[in-house]
mmCIF file of C-alpha atoms in Angstrom:
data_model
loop_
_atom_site.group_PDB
_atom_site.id
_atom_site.type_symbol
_atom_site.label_atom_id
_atom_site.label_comp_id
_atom_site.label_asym_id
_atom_site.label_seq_id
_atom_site.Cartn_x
_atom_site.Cartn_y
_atom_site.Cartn_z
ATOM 1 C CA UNK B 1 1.822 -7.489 12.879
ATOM 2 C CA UNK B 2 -0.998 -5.634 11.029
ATOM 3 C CA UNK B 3 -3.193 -7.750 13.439
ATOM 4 C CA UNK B 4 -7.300 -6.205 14.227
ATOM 5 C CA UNK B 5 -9.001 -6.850 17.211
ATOM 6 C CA UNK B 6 -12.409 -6.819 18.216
ATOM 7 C CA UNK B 7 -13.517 -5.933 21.806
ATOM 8 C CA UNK B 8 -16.634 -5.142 23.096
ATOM 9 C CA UNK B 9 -19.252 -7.425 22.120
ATOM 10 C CA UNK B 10 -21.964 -9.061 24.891
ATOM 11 C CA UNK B 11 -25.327 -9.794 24.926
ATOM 12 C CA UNK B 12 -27.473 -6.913 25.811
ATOM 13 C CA UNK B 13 -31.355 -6.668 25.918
ATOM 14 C CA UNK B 14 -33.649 -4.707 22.899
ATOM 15 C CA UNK B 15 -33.334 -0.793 23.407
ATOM 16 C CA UNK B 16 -29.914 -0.831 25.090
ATOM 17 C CA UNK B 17 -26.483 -0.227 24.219
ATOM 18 C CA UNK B 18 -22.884 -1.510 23.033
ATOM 19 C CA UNK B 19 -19.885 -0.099 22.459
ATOM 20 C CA UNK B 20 -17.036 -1.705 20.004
ATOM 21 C CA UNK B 21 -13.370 -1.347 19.861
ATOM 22 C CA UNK B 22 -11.117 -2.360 17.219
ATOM 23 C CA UNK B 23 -7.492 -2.203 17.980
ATOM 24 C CA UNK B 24 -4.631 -2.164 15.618
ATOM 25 C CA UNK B 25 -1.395 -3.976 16.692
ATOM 26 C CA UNK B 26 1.650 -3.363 15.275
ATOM 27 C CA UNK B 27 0.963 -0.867 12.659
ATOM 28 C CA UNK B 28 -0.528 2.915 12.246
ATOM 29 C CA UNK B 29 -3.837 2.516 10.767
ATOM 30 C CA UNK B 30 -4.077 6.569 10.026
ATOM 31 C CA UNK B 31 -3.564 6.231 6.138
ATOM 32 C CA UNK B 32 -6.674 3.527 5.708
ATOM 33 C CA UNK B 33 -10.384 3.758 5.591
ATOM 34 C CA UNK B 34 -12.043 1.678 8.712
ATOM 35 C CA UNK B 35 -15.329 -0.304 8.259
ATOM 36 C CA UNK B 36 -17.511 -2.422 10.288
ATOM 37 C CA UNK B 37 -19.021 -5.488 9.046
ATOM 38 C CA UNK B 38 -21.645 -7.755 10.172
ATOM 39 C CA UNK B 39 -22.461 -11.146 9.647
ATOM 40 C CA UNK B 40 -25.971 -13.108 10.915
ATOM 41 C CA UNK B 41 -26.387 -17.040 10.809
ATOM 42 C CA UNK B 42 -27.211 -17.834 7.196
ATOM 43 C CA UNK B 43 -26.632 -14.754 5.742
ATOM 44 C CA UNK B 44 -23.829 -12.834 3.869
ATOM 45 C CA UNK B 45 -21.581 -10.357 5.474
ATOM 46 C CA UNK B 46 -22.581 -6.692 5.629
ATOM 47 C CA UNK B 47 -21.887 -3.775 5.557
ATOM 48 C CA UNK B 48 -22.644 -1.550 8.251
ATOM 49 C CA UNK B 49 -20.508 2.188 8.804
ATOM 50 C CA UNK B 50 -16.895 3.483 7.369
ATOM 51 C CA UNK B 51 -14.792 6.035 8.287
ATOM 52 C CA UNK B 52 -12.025 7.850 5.938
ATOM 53 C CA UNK B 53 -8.990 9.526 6.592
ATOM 54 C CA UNK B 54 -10.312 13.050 6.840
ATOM 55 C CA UNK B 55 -12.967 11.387 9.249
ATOM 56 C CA UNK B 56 -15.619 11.443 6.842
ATOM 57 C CA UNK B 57 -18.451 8.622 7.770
ATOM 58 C CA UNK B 58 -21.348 6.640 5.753
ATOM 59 C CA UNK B 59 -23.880 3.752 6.931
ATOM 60 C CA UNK B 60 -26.368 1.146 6.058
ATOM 61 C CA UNK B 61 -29.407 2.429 6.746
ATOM 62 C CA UNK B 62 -30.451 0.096 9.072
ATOM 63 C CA UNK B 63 -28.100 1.563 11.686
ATOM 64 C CA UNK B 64 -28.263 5.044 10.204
ATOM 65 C CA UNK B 65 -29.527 7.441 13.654
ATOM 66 C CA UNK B 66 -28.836 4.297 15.977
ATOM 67 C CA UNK B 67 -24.837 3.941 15.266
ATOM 68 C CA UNK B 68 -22.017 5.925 15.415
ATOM 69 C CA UNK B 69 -18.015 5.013 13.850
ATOM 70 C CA UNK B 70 -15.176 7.110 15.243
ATOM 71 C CA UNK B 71 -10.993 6.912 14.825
ATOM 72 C CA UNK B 72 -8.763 7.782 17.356
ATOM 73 C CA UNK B 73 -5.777 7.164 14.856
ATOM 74 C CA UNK B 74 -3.103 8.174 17.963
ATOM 75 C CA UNK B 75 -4.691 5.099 19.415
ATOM 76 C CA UNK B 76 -4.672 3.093 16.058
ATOM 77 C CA UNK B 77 -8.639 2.490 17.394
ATOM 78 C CA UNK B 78 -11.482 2.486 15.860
ATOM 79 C CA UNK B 79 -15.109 2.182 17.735
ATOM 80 C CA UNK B 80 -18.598 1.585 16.806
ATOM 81 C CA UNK B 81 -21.136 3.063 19.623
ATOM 82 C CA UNK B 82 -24.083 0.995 19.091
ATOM 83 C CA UNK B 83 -27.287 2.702 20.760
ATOM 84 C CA UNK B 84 -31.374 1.486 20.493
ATOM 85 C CA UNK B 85 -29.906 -1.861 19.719
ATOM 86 C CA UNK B 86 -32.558 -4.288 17.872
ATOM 87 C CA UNK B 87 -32.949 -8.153 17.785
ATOM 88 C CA UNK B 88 -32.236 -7.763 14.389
ATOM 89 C CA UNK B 89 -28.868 -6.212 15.183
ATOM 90 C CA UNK B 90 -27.464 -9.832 16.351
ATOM 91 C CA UNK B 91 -24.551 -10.778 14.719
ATOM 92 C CA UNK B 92 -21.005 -11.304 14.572
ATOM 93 C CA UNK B 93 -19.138 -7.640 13.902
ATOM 94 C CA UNK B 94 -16.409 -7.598 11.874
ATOM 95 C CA UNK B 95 -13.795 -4.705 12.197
ATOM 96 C CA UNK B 96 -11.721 -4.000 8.973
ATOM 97 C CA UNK B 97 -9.232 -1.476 6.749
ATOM 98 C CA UNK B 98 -9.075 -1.200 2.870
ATOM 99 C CA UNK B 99 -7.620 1.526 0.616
ATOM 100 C CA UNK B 100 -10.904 2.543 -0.699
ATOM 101 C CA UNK B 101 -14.105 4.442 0.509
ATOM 102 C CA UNK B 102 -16.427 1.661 -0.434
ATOM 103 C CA UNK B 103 -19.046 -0.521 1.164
ATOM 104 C CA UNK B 104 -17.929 -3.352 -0.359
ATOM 105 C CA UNK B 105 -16.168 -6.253 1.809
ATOM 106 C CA UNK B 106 -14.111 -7.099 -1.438
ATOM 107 C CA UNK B 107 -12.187 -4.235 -0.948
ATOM 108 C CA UNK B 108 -10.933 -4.506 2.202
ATOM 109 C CA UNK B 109 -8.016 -5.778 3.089
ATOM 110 C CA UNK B 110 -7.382 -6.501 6.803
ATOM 111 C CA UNK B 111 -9.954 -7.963 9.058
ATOM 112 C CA UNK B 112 -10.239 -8.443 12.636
ATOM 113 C CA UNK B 113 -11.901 -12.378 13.996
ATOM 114 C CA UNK B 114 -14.638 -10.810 14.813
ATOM 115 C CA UNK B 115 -17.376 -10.126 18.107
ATOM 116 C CA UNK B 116 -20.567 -11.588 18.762
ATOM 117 C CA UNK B 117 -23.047 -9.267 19.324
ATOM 118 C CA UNK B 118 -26.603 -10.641 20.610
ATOM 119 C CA UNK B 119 -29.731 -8.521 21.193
ATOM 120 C CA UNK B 120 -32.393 -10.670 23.399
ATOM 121 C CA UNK B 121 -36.198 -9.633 22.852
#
């Protein structure tokens, strides 16, 4: 129970697109905020978009314009449409819910194992 899973990831060329699922097993995910989370070889883990309760969302700016986080909270879903993906962009995406509106990975709670996401050049 309480499980997140990532779906979605692939390998994809410069300019074109991805879509990401996170699915919630066992549990209603409506009263947490979602965020996605990325992670590159050698570096520290991320933050990329959240989404509240009321549906209210926030990003990095490196994916500000290029990425979009929705909730389907009936599905216990949460998605991350990737579009005018980058090189850069490669990494492993973390899906995960926390009590607080924050962009910090410290305060969330739940986290998913993760999808590799590659961009070739």
């Amino acid at each position: 129970q309480g499980q997140l899973v990532e779906s979605g990831g692939g390998l994809v060329q410069a300019g074109g697109s991805l879509r990401l699922s996170c699915a919630a097993s066992g549990r209603t995910f409506s009263s947490y905020v979602m965020g996605w989370f990325r992670q590159a070889p050698g570096k520290e883990r991320e933050f990329v978009a959240r989404i509240s309760r009321p549906g209210n969302t926030y990003y990095s700016e490196s994916v500000k314009g290029r990425f979009t986080i929705s909730r389907d909270n009936a599905k216990n879903t949460v998605y991350l449409q990737m579009n005018s993906l980058k090189p850069e962009d490669t990494a492993v995406y973390y899906c995960a819910a926390g009590n607080l509106a924050t962009t910090n990975k410290g305060d969330y709670t739940y986290w998913g194992q993760g999808t590799q996401v590659t961009v070739s050049s």
